[in-house]
Amino acid sequence: MHREFDLIGELEGALRAAAAASGIEPGTFEPGVRTADPRHGDFQANGVLAAAKRSGNAPRPMAEAIASALSGAIREGFEVSVAGPGFINFAARPQLLLGWLKAHASREDLAAGASAAHAGETWVVDYSSPNAAKQMHVGHLRSAVIGEAIARLLGFTGARVVRDNHIGDWGTQYGKLIWACKRYLDEAALERDPIDEFERLYKIGNSAAESDAEVMEVARAELVKLQAGDPENLALWRRINEASLSAFQRIYDRLGIRFDETLGESFYNDKVERIYAELSEAGVSSPSEGAQVVFHPEHPRFKTQPMIVRKSDGAANYATTDLAAILYRSEHFGASSILYVVDKRQADHFEQLFLTARKWFAQRGWAVPKLEHVDFGTVLGEDGKPLKTRAGDHVRLTDLLDEAVQRAYALVTGKSPEFPEDERRRIAEIVGVGSVQYADLSQNRSSDYLFSWDKMISLEGNTAAYLLYAIARIRSIFRRQGVECGDPAAESGADAFQTPGEIALARRLVKFADALRLALESLRPHFLCLYLYELAGEFSTFYNADKVIVADPVARARRLLLCSRTLLVLETGISLLGIRTLERM
RNA sequence: GCACCCGUAGCUCAAUUGGAUAGAGCAUCUGACUACGGAUCAGAAGGUUGCAGGUUCGACUCCUGCCGGGUGCGCCA
């Protein structure tokens, strides 16, 4: 039985061995296996072309030599051929497909196979990270959704993941806010909706400070008092943060997000002194105009645009806390990698931050974690401009999710009016929220994306509802047949796949490993979305062509096996995206 | 001014980071078993990948120059 989860990895190993056996110097040949266009088979190796070019040999004979040196086990599993200028093509035989599917019968089986990718690594994922005292709005959506999906993918593939919510809970905005709280706080309003009230107060404080220098002075003094530990201000600050966190948590609950750590900027208050000292001792920073700054002379921009690590008034800013966070994550969590799921407009900041951290760590002789800015584009309205309400305000995330659920409810009620109301509500929550998440994840994160209710909640195309529908339909087959999905007794009689629909579906299923690899190598969940969408489409084709519940027990077992594995992969994949699944809809 | 990103079918997006004939969905058109859930499926049509050069066996992808759009840039995050 075939047990290798990662078929591409297996083929690459076999090709290396075959190359060595046919006299090619080890290290000069990278197999370069990838999934192929189905016309050419399942997998293709492109590496011969590059290797032949380097060594000055003709690629075609080289490819033939390597192909004929492949082990018997590979030839048993794959039909091997050489095509074009020197591609080596592999078509999986039905028996191999069957073996793979039998060997991967549960989520645990898949996880065991996948976990080789990042075993032993610790990844800190910094995502969501909203500012306290403000409503989460549509601008906070992508970081939360993409960050969660990446964290889940990393965990599934073997990494130890630390999910860290780097809340903006410290800084200049608190002076103005406290100033306003002491004068205009409405206790009744605070009781009703604390964030709303704090947001209102912040706006008052902000505009007062802007138009009145005296207010600005008092606000600044309030901030200094807070930072000095004044009990009254500190109590107010705590109250603001507690209210903020519990409001955020309500959103996170709906999105299925749970952080391991919530180490906001304030957490680093007592850690910034060390940063100032470290940076100047390491010779990385220099004084400039009363501030402590870092220049990078070798960089086209940062030779003139400094990173300010300490303001001229002596206070820290976000650059300081970000540096302190790198150190803490490195020392305390032993991070091998740190990811920042943050808007692409902050690209300059992160480039500067990483340059600085690398120089500093190198000076100290410390291992630098891999640092990566996982950027994403802006959510745009139908007019192509950043999404706003008609009044021109930010769209609150609660309102956005509520509207998604409401639209999903209308849809479910239209399609399945016979379901009890509470079930339709439950389905609507999953479909509505899932549609928002999926619309975000299914697109390359780096580009801006157009927010469209109609496309998002639609049942057609690459949407959450399409995937969830495929799941519901498979579940329905098992209900009707009266067997549990994955019941070994129902599958044990299966023989190798025969019809075009069966074979195409099985070939798609074994490529789950590749979808994970693609999504993780580039930290782009849309590769997994695309795979799941194509899998669901392949299932629908199969379902329309081949009846599952047939009299022939062998054919039935074969098809039930395919249904069960399709369900498994769809549910596993969707859950890795952070989206919940359902039984029927 | 400097720096970065983007430009692919009418529309919204892909293209495994240099691989084979650039793929999907929507919209348009043609079909499908009295339905294991038709919220489906099969098919047709739709392209000089912004423009012009270059690099090589091979370019949407890399380089150069234009054109068009966006973003960021000393004490906010």
XYZ file of C-alpha atoms (C1' of nucleotides) in Angstrom:
662
model
C 0.000 0.000 0.000
C 1.210 3.485 -0.801
C 1.800 5.519 2.337
C 3.919 8.441 1.220
C 1.914 11.625 1.902
C 4.030 13.932 -0.196
C 4.238 12.334 -3.629
C 6.290 15.208 -5.027
C 8.888 14.763 -2.322
C 8.992 11.070 -3.025
C 9.470 11.627 -6.755
C 12.217 14.159 -6.158
C 14.089 11.698 -3.978
C 13.729 8.978 -6.585
C 14.900 11.297 -9.354
C 17.985 12.324 -7.427
C 18.863 8.686 -6.904
C 18.257 7.923 -10.556
C 20.387 10.850 -11.649
C 23.238 9.692 -9.457
C 22.871 6.168 -10.813
C 23.089 7.436 -14.361
C 26.324 9.234 -13.673
C 25.187 12.781 -13.006
C 27.221 14.502 -10.370
C 25.240 14.869 -7.148
C 24.262 18.437 -6.408
C 24.146 19.520 -10.035
C 20.622 18.282 -10.571
C 17.503 19.710 -8.956
C 14.516 17.583 -10.024
C 12.000 20.435 -9.932
C 8.900 18.290 -9.637
C 5.525 19.998 -9.685
C 1.956 19.109 -10.454
C 1.379 18.921 -14.164
C -1.374 19.894 -16.488
C -3.630 16.793 -16.471
C -2.950 16.391 -20.191
C 0.634 15.508 -19.338
C 0.002 13.351 -16.318
C 0.002 14.103 -12.613
C 3.502 15.393 -11.985
C 6.327 16.655 -14.118
C 10.030 17.121 -13.500
C 11.493 20.196 -15.187
C 14.936 20.030 -13.679
C 16.637 18.176 -16.500
C 16.475 21.188 -18.791
C 18.380 23.416 -16.406
C 20.898 20.708 -15.546
C 21.533 19.894 -19.193
C 22.098 23.552 -19.955
C 24.637 23.888 -17.159
C 26.542 20.782 -18.171
C 26.277 21.455 -21.894
C 24.542 18.172 -22.643
C 21.504 17.531 -24.779
C 18.498 17.499 -22.440
C 16.407 14.832 -24.105
C 18.896 11.909 -23.831
C 19.704 13.010 -20.296
C 16.019 12.875 -19.367
C 15.713 9.446 -20.931
C 18.737 8.173 -19.027
C 17.389 9.411 -15.714
C 13.896 8.110 -16.421
C 15.167 4.643 -17.239
C 17.247 4.579 -14.055
C 14.180 5.146 -11.870
C 13.504 2.475 -9.287
C 11.049 -0.346 -9.805
C 8.869 0.963 -6.999
C 8.395 4.264 -8.820
C 7.620 2.546 -12.107
C 5.114 0.361 -10.317
C 3.286 3.417 -9.026
C 3.658 5.742 -11.987
C 3.657 5.569 -15.720
C 6.834 7.424 -16.644
C 7.496 9.153 -19.936
C 9.827 11.725 -21.426
C 8.248 14.476 -23.479
C 9.048 17.692 -25.310
C 12.543 19.062 -24.873
C 13.183 16.978 -21.744
C 10.302 16.929 -19.316
C 9.846 13.730 -17.329
C 6.171 13.062 -16.809
C 4.555 10.892 -14.170
C 1.021 9.584 -14.326
C -0.130 7.909 -11.125
C -1.576 4.443 -11.688
C -5.056 3.716 -10.255
C -3.550 1.246 -7.812
C -1.290 3.904 -6.333
C -4.214 6.302 -6.027
C -6.205 3.673 -4.175
C -3.314 2.919 -1.855
C -2.790 6.578 -1.016
C -6.454 7.108 -0.245
C -6.621 4.020 1.948
C -3.538 5.117 3.837
C -4.961 8.598 4.492
C -8.316 7.896 6.042
C -8.519 10.507 8.780
C -7.509 14.018 9.667
C -4.825 12.505 11.888
C -3.393 10.561 8.942
C -3.210 13.735 6.880
C -1.700 15.717 9.741
C 0.897 13.028 10.363
C 1.942 13.182 6.731
C 1.927 16.955 6.594
C 3.757 17.558 9.857
C 7.172 16.805 8.419
C 7.223 20.204 6.742
C 7.760 22.359 9.848
C 8.499 19.945 12.650
C 10.721 21.408 15.348
C 10.156 25.020 14.291
C 8.551 27.801 16.326
C 6.652 30.432 14.426
C 5.304 33.576 16.043
C 2.415 34.995 14.068
C 1.645 38.630 14.815
C -1.803 39.394 13.469
C -5.010 41.320 13.993
C -3.361 43.823 16.361
C -6.061 46.498 16.522
C -5.873 49.690 18.536
C -7.596 49.764 21.890
C -10.524 52.150 22.429
C -11.629 51.883 18.826
C -14.108 49.706 17.020
C -12.682 47.052 14.793
C -13.570 48.029 11.253
C -13.172 46.575 7.799
C -9.511 47.584 7.771
C -8.906 45.009 10.505
C -10.555 42.167 8.664
C -7.775 40.914 6.458
C -5.068 40.693 9.093
C -7.336 38.676 11.362
C -8.588 36.322 8.671
C -5.320 35.775 6.813
C -3.303 35.545 10.008
C -5.569 32.916 11.472
C -5.454 30.802 8.305
C -1.671 30.952 8.184
C -1.398 30.073 11.863
C -3.624 27.043 11.360
C -1.706 25.933 8.284
C 1.588 26.191 10.121
C 0.262 24.239 13.073
C -1.095 21.509 10.837
C 2.236 21.156 9.101
C 4.096 20.542 12.315
C 5.175 23.930 13.633
C 4.759 25.158 17.177
C 2.744 28.327 16.634
C 2.517 31.317 18.955
C -0.418 33.530 17.991
C 0.289 36.982 19.311
C -2.145 39.882 19.254
C 0.085 42.953 19.348
C -2.598 45.387 20.498
C -2.047 49.118 20.218
C -2.660 49.837 23.879
C -0.057 52.494 24.569
C 0.858 55.747 23.015
C -0.017 59.326 22.397
C -3.721 58.774 21.817
C -4.247 58.020 25.512
C -3.493 61.549 26.653
C -6.333 62.950 24.595
C -8.630 60.123 25.509
C -8.031 60.480 29.225
C -8.468 64.232 28.985
C -11.886 63.690 27.386
C -12.863 60.898 29.772
C -12.374 63.156 32.755
C -14.715 65.780 31.311
C -17.291 64.153 29.077
C -17.651 60.507 30.124
C -21.269 59.324 29.941
C -21.577 56.385 32.344
C -24.865 55.202 30.881
C -23.435 55.157 27.376
C -20.355 53.390 28.656
C -22.580 50.722 30.140
C -24.403 50.214 26.848
C -21.416 50.111 24.498
C -18.039 50.972 25.994
C -16.118 51.079 22.735
C -18.639 53.393 21.170
C -18.317 55.724 24.117
C -14.505 55.654 24.147
C -14.449 56.268 20.434
C -16.749 59.241 20.875
C -14.536 60.571 23.652
C -11.392 60.122 21.620
C -12.890 62.161 18.802
C -13.770 64.923 21.258
C -10.300 64.863 22.761
C -8.606 64.781 19.413
C -10.417 67.716 17.904
C -10.147 69.729 21.112
C -6.416 69.155 21.249
C -5.994 70.070 17.610
C -7.785 73.371 17.913
C -6.586 74.337 21.379
C -2.921 74.261 22.329
C -3.827 74.427 25.983
C -5.848 71.232 25.751
C -2.930 69.612 23.972
C -0.707 70.534 26.890
C -3.080 69.063 29.449
C -3.472 65.902 27.347
C 0.269 65.510 27.162
C 0.456 65.908 30.922
C -2.188 63.202 31.348
C -0.065 60.864 29.224
C 3.008 61.610 31.315
C 0.999 60.891 34.468
C -0.206 57.631 33.008
C 3.299 56.578 32.084
C 4.498 57.547 35.541
C 1.903 55.235 37.072
C -0.669 57.721 38.327
C -3.378 55.520 39.926
C -6.364 57.354 38.534
C -5.091 57.397 34.971
C -3.882 53.844 35.200
C -7.307 52.705 36.379
C -8.919 54.503 33.474
C -6.403 52.971 31.076
C -7.181 49.478 32.413
C -10.867 50.075 32.045
C -10.402 51.139 28.433
C -8.321 48.090 27.622
C -10.609 45.613 29.311
C -13.599 46.970 27.461
C -11.670 46.903 24.196
C -10.475 43.352 24.608
C -13.892 42.004 25.402
C -15.320 43.770 22.351
C -12.544 42.334 20.193
C -13.161 38.897 21.605
C -16.756 38.933 20.413
C -15.462 39.420 16.869
C -12.762 36.795 17.297
C -15.333 34.286 18.529
C -17.329 34.715 15.371
C -14.209 34.349 13.245
C -12.968 31.336 15.193
C -9.829 33.099 16.400
C -8.123 32.391 19.694
C -4.787 33.985 20.568
C -2.092 32.355 22.651
C -0.737 35.731 23.711
C -2.011 39.272 23.779
C 1.179 41.179 24.341
C 0.309 44.709 23.409
C 2.661 47.642 23.153
C 2.345 48.335 26.878
C 3.870 44.939 27.603
C 7.152 46.279 26.296
C 7.215 49.397 28.482
C 9.868 48.070 30.784
C 11.838 46.540 27.927
C 12.601 49.573 25.796
C 15.468 50.890 27.921
C 17.436 47.821 26.995
C 16.729 48.469 23.324
C 18.160 51.993 23.490
C 21.280 50.660 25.141
C 21.655 47.649 22.861
C 21.347 49.686 19.702
C 23.812 52.345 20.666
C 26.290 49.829 22.060
C 26.056 47.807 18.881
C 26.722 50.994 16.945
C 23.543 50.559 14.988
C 21.870 53.769 16.088
C 23.065 57.345 16.321
C 21.759 60.579 17.839
C 20.066 63.008 15.491
C 18.104 66.142 16.233
C 17.663 65.051 19.825
C 16.288 61.665 18.890
C 17.918 58.244 18.625
C 17.748 57.050 15.033
C 19.009 54.328 12.707
C 20.258 55.036 9.199
C 21.116 52.379 6.612
C 23.710 53.945 4.305
C 23.613 51.051 1.845
C 19.888 51.445 1.248
C 18.515 53.813 -1.430
C 15.879 55.197 0.888
C 16.957 54.509 4.417
C 20.253 56.249 3.926
C 18.270 59.466 4.227
C 15.050 58.328 5.881
C 15.893 57.258 9.410
C 14.056 54.892 11.692
C 13.372 56.753 14.912
C 13.798 54.399 17.819
C 13.524 57.051 20.509
C 11.735 60.312 20.154
C 13.406 63.591 21.075
C 11.172 63.792 24.164
C 12.724 60.521 25.309
C 9.660 58.373 24.683
C 9.445 55.142 22.742
C 7.423 54.716 19.599
C 6.237 51.714 17.597
C 9.681 51.120 16.109
C 11.046 50.680 19.615
C 8.346 48.290 20.749
C 8.647 46.330 17.517
C 12.354 45.868 18.140
C 11.679 44.903 21.740
C 9.112 42.413 20.505
C 11.613 40.785 18.143
C 14.014 40.345 21.026
C 11.328 39.010 23.351
C 9.954 36.603 20.782
C 13.415 35.390 20.046
C 14.539 35.001 23.662
C 11.317 33.991 25.355
C 9.576 31.914 22.701
C 12.676 30.742 20.868
C 11.097 31.861 17.620
C 12.670 30.512 14.462
C 10.357 32.702 12.422
C 8.237 35.764 13.056
C 5.437 36.726 10.707
C 3.748 40.116 10.600
C 0.347 40.010 8.966
C 0.054 43.713 8.320
C -1.214 46.033 5.591
C 1.253 46.420 2.715
C 1.372 50.174 3.223
C 3.659 49.484 6.148
C 6.212 47.778 3.921
C 8.816 50.520 4.457
C 8.535 50.248 8.200
C 9.087 46.495 8.184
C 11.950 46.626 5.753
C 13.636 49.153 7.994
C 12.785 47.202 11.112
C 14.185 43.945 9.736
C 17.362 45.584 8.476
C 17.923 47.100 11.892
C 17.185 43.904 13.789
C 19.496 41.865 11.565
C 22.402 44.262 12.039
C 21.834 44.434 15.770
C 21.577 40.647 16.181
C 24.600 40.104 13.963
C 26.634 42.496 16.155
C 25.646 40.480 19.183
C 26.300 37.180 17.437
C 22.718 36.023 17.960
C 20.776 33.904 15.539
C 18.255 36.105 13.785
C 14.798 34.611 13.375
C 13.396 34.585 9.896
C 11.414 37.818 9.683
C 8.674 38.254 7.148
C 6.125 40.924 6.455
C 3.053 39.013 5.268
C 1.470 41.915 3.481
C -2.022 42.385 2.130
C -3.893 44.926 0.047
C -6.839 47.162 0.772
C -10.497 46.178 0.772
C -12.149 48.304 -1.901
C -15.801 49.186 -2.440
C -17.570 48.722 -5.767
C -16.330 52.162 -6.764
C -12.727 50.966 -6.561
C -11.966 53.142 -3.550
C -11.347 51.934 0.008
C -14.582 50.546 1.398
C -16.590 53.086 3.417
C -20.170 53.508 4.533
C -22.420 55.854 2.622
C -21.711 58.435 5.305
C -18.014 58.042 4.625
C -17.144 56.231 7.867
C -15.275 52.996 8.356
C -17.503 49.941 8.099
C -17.629 48.346 11.533
C -16.727 44.701 11.530
C -19.752 43.707 13.605
C -22.042 45.420 11.111
C -20.276 43.775 8.219
C -20.576 40.307 9.725
C -24.204 40.924 10.685
C -25.055 41.892 7.143
C -23.280 38.831 5.755
C -25.257 36.586 8.104
C -28.489 38.332 7.277
C -27.892 37.853 3.548
C -26.974 34.228 4.095
C -30.118 33.739 6.128
C -32.264 35.051 3.296
C -30.504 32.675 0.944
C -30.854 29.617 3.161
C -34.478 30.402 3.842
C -35.092 30.660 0.111
C -33.409 27.358 -0.651
C -34.363 25.292 2.368
C -37.548 26.794 3.843
C -38.411 23.460 5.448
C -35.482 23.622 7.881
C -36.377 24.777 11.397
C -35.671 28.419 11.980
C -32.941 27.916 14.579
C -31.077 25.625 12.207
C -31.378 28.146 9.400
C -29.928 30.768 11.754
C -27.049 28.486 12.625
C -26.377 27.742 8.963
C -26.581 31.444 8.113
C -23.919 32.283 10.702
C -21.543 29.718 9.219
C -22.269 30.570 5.589
C -22.312 34.333 6.160
C -19.137 34.631 8.191
C -17.446 31.896 6.148
C -18.242 33.747 2.929
C -16.550 36.883 4.194
C -13.495 34.923 5.287
C -13.316 32.908 2.108
C -13.711 35.930 -0.182
C -10.691 37.396 1.521
C -8.601 34.242 1.532
C -9.348 33.049 -1.986
C -7.553 35.968 -3.530
C -3.844 36.637 -3.635
C -3.414 38.572 -0.411
C -0.967 41.115 -1.818
C -3.458 42.704 -4.152
C -6.331 44.981 -3.236
C -9.684 43.311 -3.437
C -13.094 44.412 -4.470
C -15.711 43.764 -1.841
C -18.917 42.539 -3.460
C -21.780 41.055 -1.461
C -23.274 39.427 -4.523
C -20.104 37.582 -5.508
C -19.209 36.687 -1.959
C -22.486 35.167 -0.829
C -23.089 33.667 -4.253
C -23.468 29.934 -4.637
C -21.624 29.935 -7.911
C -17.966 30.225 -8.530
C -15.095 30.037 -6.071
C -17.064 30.781 -2.904
C -17.479 29.359 0.578
C -21.075 28.415 -0.174
C -20.037 26.272 -3.137
C -17.592 24.321 -0.977
C -20.052 23.994 1.885
C -22.691 22.786 -0.523
C -20.385 20.058 -1.795
C -19.886 18.967 1.798
C -23.616 18.976 2.489
C -24.253 16.845 -0.565
C -21.657 14.250 0.402
C -23.076 14.113 3.908
C -26.454 13.531 2.390
C -25.208 10.498 0.474
C -23.997 8.898 3.669
C -27.227 9.721 5.480
C -29.236 8.138 2.732
C -27.050 5.068 2.593
C -27.157 4.767 6.383
C -23.388 4.438 6.803
C -20.921 6.571 8.678
C -18.516 8.539 6.557
C -15.165 6.772 6.710
C -16.636 3.472 7.895
C -13.971 0.934 6.893
C -16.570 -1.759 6.274
C -18.199 0.345 3.568
C -14.883 0.917 1.785
C -13.024 -2.331 2.249
C -14.263 -3.950 -0.954
C -12.977 -1.100 -3.143
C -10.779 -1.965 -6.095
C -8.767 0.354 -8.327
C -10.605 3.295 -9.857
C -12.088 2.820 -13.295
C -14.369 5.486 -14.688
C -12.970 8.837 -15.856
C -14.878 10.558 -13.057
C -13.437 8.281 -10.372
C -9.906 8.571 -11.669
C -10.001 12.337 -12.060
C -11.310 12.756 -8.507
C -8.735 10.399 -7.026
C -5.928 12.171 -8.875
C -7.096 15.467 -7.448
C -7.325 14.105 -3.912
C -3.719 12.931 -3.726
C -2.570 16.460 -4.569
C -3.755 17.849 -1.238
C -0.158 17.676 -0.033
C 0.940 19.881 -2.878
C -1.772 22.440 -2.155
C -0.526 22.727 1.422
C 3.051 23.079 0.243
C 2.145 25.813 -2.206
C 0.113 27.732 0.332
C 2.851 27.547 2.947
C 5.907 28.196 0.799
C 4.487 31.528 -0.193
C 2.273 32.013 2.890
C -0.642 32.482 0.508
C -3.827 30.659 1.518
C -5.424 31.309 -1.879
C -3.523 28.319 -3.255
C -5.378 26.098 -0.811
C -8.685 27.786 -1.679
C -8.121 27.205 -5.358
C -7.330 23.562 -4.723
C -10.440 23.049 -2.606
C -12.583 24.734 -5.215
C -11.196 22.523 -7.948
C -11.658 19.474 -5.746
C -15.292 20.376 -5.096
C -15.762 20.883 -8.837
C -14.154 17.540 -9.579
C -16.468 15.954 -7.070
C -19.521 17.508 -8.706
C -18.447 16.184 -12.090
C -17.945 12.727 -10.636
C -21.237 12.923 -8.799
C -23.127 13.778 -11.959
C -21.409 11.085 -13.995
C -21.216 8.140 -11.587
C -24.001 7.155 -9.251
C -22.593 6.246 -5.847
C -25.341 4.065 -4.452
C -25.303 1.284 -7.045
C -26.066 -2.435 -6.751
C -22.536 -3.616 -7.583
C -20.851 -3.816 -4.147
C -17.328 -3.254 -5.491
C -18.219 -0.117 -7.430
C -20.228 1.154 -4.461
C -17.312 0.621 -2.087
C -14.969 2.396 -4.485
C -17.266 5.389 -4.787
C -18.049 5.578 -1.089
C -14.323 5.634 -0.485
C -13.989 8.595 -2.850
C -16.894 10.389 -1.171
C -15.442 9.845 2.236
C -11.989 11.123 1.286
C -13.378 14.106 -0.598
C -15.341 15.015 2.499
C -12.266 14.544 4.668
C -10.053 16.743 2.528
C -12.701 19.420 2.067
C -13.459 19.593 5.777
C -9.822 19.529 6.754
C -8.915 22.177 4.202
C -11.779 24.479 5.072
C -11.060 24.205 8.768
C -7.424 25.140 8.066
C -8.747 28.323 6.512
C -10.509 29.078 9.797
C -13.981 28.448 8.414
C -16.565 26.227 10.073
C -18.360 23.480 8.162
C -21.876 22.080 8.414
C -23.872 18.891 7.830
C -26.585 20.257 5.617
C -27.634 23.606 4.267
C 11.630 64.885 -5.385
C 12.863 59.760 -3.719
C 11.191 54.676 -3.051
C 7.880 50.575 -3.591
C 3.468 48.030 -5.790
C 0.051 47.151 -9.777
C -1.620 46.890 -15.281
C -3.913 39.525 -17.927
C -11.063 37.810 -21.642
C -16.631 42.869 -21.249
C -16.349 42.289 -15.369
C -13.905 39.858 -10.815
C -9.633 37.009 -10.333
C -5.670 32.629 -11.254
C -1.235 31.151 -13.519
C 3.067 26.446 -8.428
C 7.942 32.334 -8.489
C 11.564 31.000 -15.875
C 8.262 25.644 -18.307
C 4.568 22.428 -22.638
C -1.433 25.209 -26.359
C -2.105 31.799 -20.425
C -6.688 29.132 -16.885
C -11.482 29.763 -13.710
C -16.066 32.216 -12.237
C -19.726 35.954 -13.570
C -22.284 37.839 -17.804
C -23.691 35.723 -23.199
C -25.112 31.341 -26.159
C -26.228 25.724 -26.631
C -27.312 21.274 -24.125
C -28.398 17.250 -19.653
C -30.831 11.716 -16.594
C -38.900 12.418 -14.115
C -32.744 14.577 -9.396
C -28.008 9.258 -4.409
C -29.853 17.544 -3.055
C -30.673 21.076 -10.354
C -27.436 25.644 -4.702
C -25.478 20.810 -10.022
C -23.109 19.249 -14.543
C -21.393 19.092 -20.049
C -20.122 22.323 -24.062
C -19.393 27.059 -27.159
C -17.581 31.849 -27.591
C -14.277 35.377 -25.487
C -6.516 37.156 -25.314
C -0.835 40.859 -29.560
C -0.744 39.430 -20.911
C -0.519 48.380 -21.062
C 3.446 49.764 -25.098
C 8.606 49.184 -27.189
C 13.108 46.791 -26.888
C 16.461 43.074 -24.506
C 18.258 38.370 -21.899
C 17.587 32.265 -23.649
C 16.105 26.178 -25.671
C 11.749 28.660 -23.398
C 9.078 35.143 -20.667
C 2.566 37.083 -17.857
C 7.009 36.046 -14.805
C 13.776 38.545 -15.224
C 16.411 43.482 -17.276
C 15.944 48.651 -19.641
C 12.859 52.679 -21.318
C 8.130 54.725 -21.896
C 2.406 55.146 -20.819
C -1.437 54.646 -17.177
C -3.152 53.708 -11.912
C -2.043 53.231 -6.646
C 0.830 53.587 -2.028
C 4.590 55.215 1.353
C 8.276 58.863 2.946
C 11.721 62.440 11.353
C 9.540 62.059 15.994
C 1.259 58.365 14.489
C 0.777 53.010 14.051
